[in-house]
């Protein structure tokens, strides 16, 4: 499924509105002046407030990125914004797809 390539400046939150931090190992490929994410980057969620009853914290911790099948950055698949992305808890329980409010729309990949 095609989607825009993700970059460090993309504004993405978990389903519970906590911000997602997206550092990258890529320093050579820029999109809109910001480094593009690769599928092997570890993307974390900052301070997700989600809990299950009885008060058991179950916050979103990481995001499973979707790799591009055709675009490589430094030999690694580029990360694309896709509805198939998932936020995961520390126990790797799916929490739902992240929300995005501002991403670049000029570079689309498969």
PDB file of N, CA, C and O in Angstrom, residues 45-106:
ATOM      1  N   UNK A  45       7.176   6.142  22.234  1.00  0.00           N
ATOM      2  CA  UNK A  45       6.060   6.995  22.639  1.00  0.00           C
ATOM      3  C   UNK A  45       6.402   7.599  23.992  1.00  0.00           C
ATOM      4  O   UNK A  45       6.869   6.895  24.888  1.00  0.00           O
ATOM      5  N   UNK A  46       6.171   8.890  24.135  1.00  0.00           N
ATOM      6  CA  UNK A  46       6.520   9.591  25.382  1.00  0.00           C
ATOM      7  C   UNK A  46       5.292   9.780  26.263  1.00  0.00           C
ATOM      8  O   UNK A  46       4.341  10.442  25.875  1.00  0.00           O
ATOM      9  N   UNK A  47       5.297   9.159  27.445  1.00  0.00           N
ATOM     10  CA  UNK A  47       4.304   9.402  28.499  1.00  0.00           C
ATOM     11  C   UNK A  47       2.865   9.123  28.093  1.00  0.00           C
ATOM     12  O   UNK A  47       1.975   9.935  28.317  1.00  0.00           O
ATOM     13  N   UNK A  48       2.595   7.959  27.538  1.00  0.00           N
ATOM     14  CA  UNK A  48       1.225   7.583  27.210  1.00  0.00           C
ATOM     15  C   UNK A  48       0.451   7.337  28.506  1.00  0.00           C
ATOM     16  O   UNK A  48       0.926   6.627  29.388  1.00  0.00           O
ATOM     17  N   UNK A  49      -0.762   7.907  28.639  1.00  0.00           N
ATOM     18  CA  UNK A  49      -1.506   7.803  29.889  1.00  0.00           C
ATOM     19  C   UNK A  49      -2.423   6.579  30.004  1.00  0.00           C
ATOM     20  O   UNK A  49      -3.108   6.423  31.009  1.00  0.00           O
ATOM     21  N   UNK A  50      -2.443   5.695  29.020  1.00  0.00           N
ATOM     22  CA  UNK A  50      -3.426   4.615  28.987  1.00  0.00           C
ATOM     23  C   UNK A  50      -3.246   3.613  30.134  1.00  0.00           C
ATOM     24  O   UNK A  50      -2.145   3.169  30.420  1.00  0.00           O
ATOM     25  N   UNK A  51      -4.365   3.282  30.800  1.00  0.00           N
ATOM     26  CA  UNK A  51      -4.370   2.255  31.847  1.00  0.00           C
ATOM     27  C   UNK A  51      -5.582   1.348  31.653  1.00  0.00           C
ATOM     28  O   UNK A  51      -6.592   1.750  31.073  1.00  0.00           O
ATOM     29  N   UNK A  52      -5.477   0.121  32.159  1.00  0.00           N
ATOM     30  CA  UNK A  52      -6.580  -0.839  32.145  1.00  0.00           C
ATOM     31  C   UNK A  52      -7.132  -0.961  33.562  1.00  0.00           C
ATOM     32  O   UNK A  52      -6.410  -0.778  34.531  1.00  0.00           O
ATOM     33  N   UNK A  53      -8.417  -1.318  33.703  1.00  0.00           N
ATOM     34  CA  UNK A  53      -8.931  -1.534  35.057  1.00  0.00           C
ATOM     35  C   UNK A  53      -8.486  -2.899  35.567  1.00  0.00           C
ATOM     36  O   UNK A  53      -8.321  -3.806  34.770  1.00  0.00           O
ATOM     37  N   UNK A  54      -8.334  -3.153  36.865  1.00  0.00           N
ATOM     38  CA  UNK A  54      -8.135  -2.133  37.883  1.00  0.00           C
ATOM     39  C   UNK A  54      -6.793  -1.485  37.649  1.00  0.00           C
ATOM     40  O   UNK A  54      -5.911  -2.147  37.116  1.00  0.00           O
ATOM     41  N   UNK A  55      -6.602  -0.262  38.006  1.00  0.00           N
ATOM     42  CA  UNK A  55      -5.479   0.544  37.515  1.00  0.00           C
ATOM     43  C   UNK A  55      -4.186  -0.216  37.212  1.00  0.00           C
ATOM     44  O   UNK A  55      -3.300  -0.333  38.026  1.00  0.00           O
ATOM     45  N   UNK A  56      -4.150  -0.767  36.008  1.00  0.00           N
ATOM     46  CA  UNK A  56      -2.935  -1.421  35.516  1.00  0.00           C
ATOM     47  C   UNK A  56      -2.402  -0.569  34.371  1.00  0.00           C
ATOM     48  O   UNK A  56      -3.029  -0.474  33.319  1.00  0.00           O
ATOM     49  N   UNK A  57      -1.259   0.075  34.541  1.00  0.00           N
ATOM     50  CA  UNK A  57      -0.704   0.873  33.446  1.00  0.00           C
ATOM     51  C   UNK A  57      -0.431  -0.006  32.223  1.00  0.00           C
ATOM     52  O   UNK A  57       0.139  -1.080  32.334  1.00  0.00           O
ATOM     53  N   UNK A  58      -0.877   0.445  31.076  1.00  0.00           N
ATOM     54  CA  UNK A  58      -0.665  -0.274  29.818  1.00  0.00           C
ATOM     55  C   UNK A  58      -0.331   0.750  28.723  1.00  0.00           C
ATOM     56  O   UNK A  58      -0.974   0.793  27.687  1.00  0.00           O
ATOM     57  N   UNK A  59       0.677   1.591  28.960  1.00  0.00           N
ATOM     58  CA  UNK A  59       0.948   2.677  28.000  1.00  0.00           C
ATOM     59  C   UNK A  59       1.554   2.167  26.696  1.00  0.00           C
ATOM     60  O   UNK A  59       2.186   1.116  26.652  1.00  0.00           O
ATOM     61  N   UNK A  60       1.346   2.944  25.662  1.00  0.00           N
ATOM     62  CA  UNK A  60       2.031   2.694  24.393  1.00  0.00           C
ATOM     63  C   UNK A  60       3.517   2.975  24.626  1.00  0.00           C
ATOM     64  O   UNK A  60       3.867   3.971  25.271  1.00  0.00           O
ATOM     65  N   UNK A  61       4.386   2.113  24.124  1.00  0.00           N
ATOM     66  CA  UNK A  61       5.826   2.290  24.323  1.00  0.00           C
ATOM     67  C   UNK A  61       6.581   2.473  23.010  1.00  0.00           C
ATOM     68  O   UNK A  61       7.490   3.276  22.929  1.00  0.00           O
ATOM     69  N   UNK A  62       6.234   1.683  22.002  1.00  0.00           N
ATOM     70  CA  UNK A  62       6.929   1.740  20.715  1.00  0.00           C
ATOM     71  C   UNK A  62       5.915   1.733  19.578  1.00  0.00           C
ATOM     72  O   UNK A  62       4.731   1.467  19.788  1.00  0.00           O
ATOM     73  N   UNK A  63       6.415   1.996  18.382  1.00  0.00           N
ATOM     74  CA  UNK A  63       5.581   1.981  17.191  1.00  0.00           C
ATOM     75  C   UNK A  63       6.198   1.019  16.189  1.00  0.00           C
ATOM     76  O   UNK A  63       7.400   1.074  15.921  1.00  0.00           O
ATOM     77  N   UNK A  64       5.380   0.133  15.653  1.00  0.00           N
ATOM     78  CA  UNK A  64       5.831  -0.791  14.606  1.00  0.00           C
ATOM     79  C   UNK A  64       5.715  -0.057  13.271  1.00  0.00           C
ATOM     80  O   UNK A  64       4.621   0.270  12.813  1.00  0.00           O
ATOM     81  N   UNK A  65       6.862   0.230  12.666  1.00  0.00           N
ATOM     82  CA  UNK A  65       6.895   0.943  11.393  1.00  0.00           C
ATOM     83  C   UNK A  65       6.646  -0.016  10.231  1.00  0.00           C
ATOM     84  O   UNK A  65       6.958  -1.204  10.316  1.00  0.00           O
ATOM     85  N   UNK A  66       6.116   0.515   9.152  1.00  0.00           N
ATOM     86  CA  UNK A  66       5.853  -0.266   7.946  1.00  0.00           C
ATOM     87  C   UNK A  66       6.955   0.027   6.938  1.00  0.00           C
ATOM     88  O   UNK A  66       7.175   1.189   6.575  1.00  0.00           O
ATOM     89  N   UNK A  67       7.666  -1.016   6.471  1.00  0.00           N
ATOM     90  CA  UNK A  67       8.755  -0.782   5.517  1.00  0.00           C
ATOM     91  C   UNK A  67       8.244  -0.624   4.085  1.00  0.00           C
ATOM     92  O   UNK A  67       7.264  -1.254   3.693  1.00  0.00           O
ATOM     93  N   UNK A  68       8.924   0.208   3.339  1.00  0.00           N
ATOM     94  CA  UNK A  68       8.667   0.326   1.908  1.00  0.00           C
ATOM     95  C   UNK A  68       9.254  -0.908   1.221  1.00  0.00           C
ATOM     96  O   UNK A  68      10.295  -1.411   1.630  1.00  0.00           O
ATOM     97  N   UNK A  69       8.588  -1.391   0.183  1.00  0.00           N
ATOM     98  CA  UNK A  69       9.110  -2.555  -0.532  1.00  0.00           C
ATOM     99  C   UNK A  69       9.972  -2.142  -1.720  1.00  0.00           C
ATOM    100  O   UNK A  69      10.641  -2.980  -2.310  1.00  0.00           O
ATOM    101  N   UNK A  70       9.976  -0.854  -2.051  1.00  0.00           N
ATOM    102  CA  UNK A  70      10.726  -0.401  -3.224  1.00  0.00           C
ATOM    103  C   UNK A  70      11.760   0.676  -2.960  1.00  0.00           C
ATOM    104  O   UNK A  70      12.631   0.894  -3.777  1.00  0.00           O
ATOM    105  N   UNK A  71      11.678   1.359  -1.821  1.00  0.00           N
ATOM    106  CA  UNK A  71      12.584   2.469  -1.546  1.00  0.00           C
ATOM    107  C   UNK A  71      13.536   2.088  -0.412  1.00  0.00           C
ATOM    108  O   UNK A  71      13.094   1.710   0.676  1.00  0.00           O
ATOM    109  N   UNK A  72      14.846   2.182  -0.693  1.00  0.00           N
ATOM    110  CA  UNK A  72      15.858   1.903   0.311  1.00  0.00           C
ATOM    111  C   UNK A  72      16.610   3.183   0.655  1.00  0.00           C
ATOM    112  O   UNK A  72      16.872   4.005  -0.216  1.00  0.00           O
ATOM    113  N   UNK A  73      16.972   3.324   1.934  1.00  0.00           N
ATOM    114  CA  UNK A  73      17.798   4.429   2.398  1.00  0.00           C
ATOM    115  C   UNK A  73      18.998   3.797   3.092  1.00  0.00           C
ATOM    116  O   UNK A  73      18.829   3.103   4.087  1.00  0.00           O
ATOM    117  N   UNK A  74      20.186   4.018   2.537  1.00  0.00           N
ATOM    118  CA  UNK A  74      21.406   3.409   3.068  1.00  0.00           C
ATOM    119  C   UNK A  74      21.269   1.892   3.200  1.00  0.00           C
ATOM    120  O   UNK A  74      21.723   1.297   4.172  1.00  0.00           O
ATOM    121  N   UNK A  75      20.581   1.264   2.256  1.00  0.00           N
ATOM    122  CA  UNK A  75      20.412  -0.185   2.255  1.00  0.00           C
ATOM    123  C   UNK A  75      19.291  -0.693   3.139  1.00  0.00           C
ATOM    124  O   UNK A  75      19.056  -1.894   3.198  1.00  0.00           O
ATOM    125  N   UNK A  76      18.577   0.189   3.829  1.00  0.00           N
ATOM    126  CA  UNK A  76      17.464  -0.192   4.699  1.00  0.00           C
ATOM    127  C   UNK A  76      16.153   0.285   4.075  1.00  0.00           C
ATOM    128  O   UNK A  76      16.107   1.348   3.463  1.00  0.00           O
ATOM    129  N   UNK A  77      15.050  -0.464   4.255  1.00  0.00           N
ATOM    130  CA  UNK A  77      13.771   0.005   3.717  1.00  0.00           C
ATOM    131  C   UNK A  77      13.332   1.303   4.397  1.00  0.00           C
ATOM    132  O   UNK A  77      13.467   1.447   5.615  1.00  0.00           O
ATOM    133  N   UNK A  78      12.828   2.225   3.608  1.00  0.00           N
ATOM    134  CA  UNK A  78      12.293   3.472   4.155  1.00  0.00           C
ATOM    135  C   UNK A  78      11.005   3.166   4.910  1.00  0.00           C
ATOM    136  O   UNK A  78      10.310   2.193   4.607  1.00  0.00           O
ATOM    137  N   UNK A  79      10.666   3.980   5.900  1.00  0.00           N
ATOM    138  CA  UNK A  79       9.423   3.826   6.658  1.00  0.00           C
ATOM    139  C   UNK A  79       8.339   4.667   6.001  1.00  0.00           C
ATOM    140  O   UNK A  79       8.581   5.816   5.636  1.00  0.00           O
ATOM    141  N   UNK A  80       7.153   4.071   5.825  1.00  0.00           N
ATOM    142  CA  UNK A  80       6.042   4.808   5.226  1.00  0.00           C
ATOM    143  C   UNK A  80       4.908   4.964   6.235  1.00  0.00           C
ATOM    144  O   UNK A  80       4.728   4.132   7.122  1.00  0.00           O
ATOM    145  N   UNK A  81       4.161   6.058   6.092  1.00  0.00           N
ATOM    146  CA  UNK A  81       2.983   6.286   6.916  1.00  0.00           C
ATOM    147  C   UNK A  81       1.874   5.419   6.349  1.00  0.00           C
ATOM    148  O   UNK A  81       1.521   5.537   5.181  1.00  0.00           O
ATOM    149  N   UNK A  82       1.347   4.532   7.175  1.00  0.00           N
ATOM    150  CA  UNK A  82       0.356   3.576   6.710  1.00  0.00           C
ATOM    151  C   UNK A  82      -0.651   3.306   7.824  1.00  0.00           C
ATOM    152  O   UNK A  82      -0.296   3.327   9.001  1.00  0.00           O
ATOM    153  N   UNK A  83      -1.905   3.000   7.466  1.00  0.00           N
ATOM    154  CA  UNK A  83      -2.878   2.611   8.490  1.00  0.00           C
ATOM    155  C   UNK A  83      -2.494   1.308   9.194  1.00  0.00           C
ATOM    156  O   UNK A  83      -3.026   0.992  10.248  1.00  0.00           O
ATOM    157  N   UNK A  84      -1.551   0.566   8.628  1.00  0.00           N
ATOM    158  CA  UNK A  84      -1.121  -0.697   9.233  1.00  0.00           C
ATOM    159  C   UNK A  84      -0.104  -0.491  10.358  1.00  0.00           C
ATOM    160  O   UNK A  84       0.237  -1.453  11.050  1.00  0.00           O
ATOM    161  N   UNK A  85       0.386   0.741  10.565  1.00  0.00           N
ATOM    162  CA  UNK A  85       1.302   1.008  11.684  1.00  0.00           C
ATOM    163  C   UNK A  85       0.576   0.729  12.992  1.00  0.00           C
ATOM    164  O   UNK A  85      -0.633   0.947  13.089  1.00  0.00           O
ATOM    165  N   UNK A  86       1.295   0.233  13.992  1.00  0.00           N
ATOM    166  CA  UNK A  86       0.683  -0.071  15.284  1.00  0.00           C
ATOM    167  C   UNK A  86       1.527   0.454  16.429  1.00  0.00           C
ATOM    168  O   UNK A  86       2.748   0.337  16.404  1.00  0.00           O
ATOM    169  N   UNK A  87       0.859   0.998  17.428  1.00  0.00           N
ATOM    170  CA  UNK A  87       1.513   1.312  18.687  1.00  0.00           C
ATOM    171  C   UNK A  87       1.438   0.058  19.548  1.00  0.00           C
ATOM    172  O   UNK A  87       0.422  -0.631  19.565  1.00  0.00           O
ATOM    173  N   UNK A  88       2.537  -0.236  20.255  1.00  0.00           N
ATOM    174  CA  UNK A  88       2.616  -1.446  21.065  1.00  0.00           C
ATOM    175  C   UNK A  88       2.950  -1.098  22.504  1.00  0.00           C
ATOM    176  O   UNK A  88       3.707  -0.170  22.770  1.00  0.00           O
ATOM    177  N   UNK A  89       2.391  -1.875  23.437  1.00  0.00           N
ATOM    178  CA  UNK A  89       2.720  -1.702  24.854  1.00  0.00           C
ATOM    179  C   UNK A  89       4.055  -2.370  25.138  1.00  0.00           C
ATOM    180  O   UNK A  89       4.649  -3.008  24.262  1.00  0.00           O
ATOM    181  N   UNK A  90       4.526  -2.275  26.365  1.00  0.00           N
ATOM    182  CA  UNK A  90       5.781  -2.920  26.754  1.00  0.00           C
ATOM    183  C   UNK A  90       5.687  -4.429  26.606  1.00  0.00           C
ATOM    184  O   UNK A  90       6.679  -5.103  26.369  1.00  0.00           O
ATOM    185  N   UNK A  91       4.469  -4.978  26.732  1.00  0.00           N
ATOM    186  CA  UNK A  91       4.238  -6.416  26.581  1.00  0.00           C
ATOM    187  C   UNK A  91       3.953  -6.801  25.135  1.00  0.00           C
ATOM    188  O   UNK A  91       3.506  -7.902  24.863  1.00  0.00           O
ATOM    189  N   UNK A  92       4.155  -5.854  24.211  1.00  0.00           N
ATOM    190  CA  UNK A  92       3.930  -6.033  22.772  1.00  0.00           C
ATOM    191  C   UNK A  92       2.460  -6.261  22.427  1.00  0.00           C
ATOM    192  O   UNK A  92       2.132  -6.904  21.437  1.00  0.00           O
ATOM    193  N   UNK A  93       1.556  -5.728  23.240  1.00  0.00           N
ATOM    194  CA  UNK A  93       0.118  -5.798  22.971  1.00  0.00           C
ATOM    195  C   UNK A  93      -0.245  -4.633  22.062  1.00  0.00           C
ATOM    196  O   UNK A  93       0.066  -3.484  22.366  1.00  0.00           O
ATOM    197  N   UNK A  94      -0.897  -4.894  20.917  1.00  0.00           N
ATOM    198  CA  UNK A  94      -1.284  -3.798  20.023  1.00  0.00           C
ATOM    199  C   UNK A  94      -2.263  -2.848  20.705  1.00  0.00           C
ATOM    200  O   UNK A  94      -3.231  -3.274  21.329  1.00  0.00           O
ATOM    201  N   UNK A  95      -1.991  -1.554  20.584  1.00  0.00           N
ATOM    202  CA  UNK A  95      -2.828  -0.524  21.194  1.00  0.00           C
ATOM    203  C   UNK A  95      -3.654   0.233  20.160  1.00  0.00           C
ATOM    204  O   UNK A  95      -4.523   0.993  20.517  1.00  0.00           O
ATOM    205  N   UNK A  96      -3.343   0.054  18.890  1.00  0.00           N
ATOM    206  CA  UNK A  96      -4.058   0.754  17.832  1.00  0.00           C
ATOM    207  C   UNK A  96      -3.103   1.549  16.958  1.00  0.00           C
ATOM    208  O   UNK A  96      -1.925   1.694  17.276  1.00  0.00           O
ATOM    209  N   UNK A  97      -3.608   2.059  15.846  1.00  0.00           N
ATOM    210  CA  UNK A  97      -2.752   2.838  14.943  1.00  0.00           C
ATOM    211  C   UNK A  97      -2.507   4.240  15.475  1.00  0.00           C
ATOM    212  O   UNK A  97      -3.351   4.805  16.161  1.00  0.00           O
ATOM    213  N   UNK A  98      -1.327   4.799  15.178  1.00  0.00           N
ATOM    214  CA  UNK A  98      -1.061   6.178  15.600  1.00  0.00           C
ATOM    215  C   UNK A  98      -1.856   7.175  14.757  1.00  0.00           C
ATOM    216  O   UNK A  98      -2.325   6.857  13.666  1.00  0.00           O
ATOM    217  N   UNK A  99      -2.008   8.369  15.299  1.00  0.00           N
ATOM    218  CA  UNK A  99      -2.662   9.467  14.593  1.00  0.00           C
ATOM    219  C   UNK A  99      -1.589  10.381  14.026  1.00  0.00           C
ATOM    220  O   UNK A  99      -0.583  10.633  14.674  1.00  0.00           O
ATOM    221  N   UNK A 100      -1.818  10.886  12.818  1.00  0.00           N
ATOM    222  CA  UNK A 100      -0.859  11.835  12.248  1.00  0.00           C
ATOM    223  C   UNK A 100      -1.599  13.099  11.855  1.00  0.00           C
ATOM    224  O   UNK A 100      -2.683  13.040  11.298  1.00  0.00           O
ATOM    225  N   UNK A 101      -0.993  14.234  12.172  1.00  0.00           N
ATOM    226  CA  UNK A 101      -1.634  15.501  11.838  1.00  0.00           C
ATOM    227  C   UNK A 101      -0.840  16.281  10.801  1.00  0.00           C
ATOM    228  O   UNK A 101      -1.406  17.061  10.070  1.00  0.00           O
ATOM    229  N   UNK A 102       0.458  16.074  10.744  1.00  0.00           N
ATOM    230  CA  UNK A 102       1.255  16.807   9.766  1.00  0.00           C
ATOM    231  C   UNK A 102       2.403  15.919   9.292  1.00  0.00           C
ATOM    232  O   UNK A 102       3.284  15.575  10.059  1.00  0.00           O
ATOM    233  N   UNK A 103       2.334  15.528   8.044  1.00  0.00           N
ATOM    234  CA  UNK A 103       3.427  14.794   7.418  1.00  0.00           C
ATOM    235  C   UNK A 103       3.659  15.408   6.049  1.00  0.00           C
ATOM    236  O   UNK A 103       2.810  16.131   5.532  1.00  0.00           O
ATOM    237  N   UNK A 104       4.778  15.094   5.476  1.00  0.00           N
ATOM    238  CA  UNK A 104       5.045  15.602   4.133  1.00  0.00           C
ATOM    239  C   UNK A 104       4.214  14.795   3.134  1.00  0.00           C
ATOM    240  O   UNK A 104       3.882  13.639   3.373  1.00  0.00           O
ATOM    241  N   UNK A 105       3.858  15.392   2.006  1.00  0.00           N
ATOM    242  CA  UNK A 105       3.029  14.714   1.006  1.00  0.00           C
ATOM    243  C   UNK A 105       3.691  14.679  -0.359  1.00  0.00           C
ATOM    244  O   UNK A 105       3.074  14.255  -1.330  1.00  0.00           O
ATOM    245  N   UNK A 106       4.948  15.079  -0.451  1.00  0.00           N
ATOM    246  CA  UNK A 106       5.622  15.151  -1.751  1.00  0.00           C
ATOM    247  C   UNK A 106       6.253  13.849  -2.173  1.00  0.00           C
ATOM    248  O   UNK A 106       6.397  13.594  -3.355  1.00  0.00           O
TER     249      UNK A 106
END
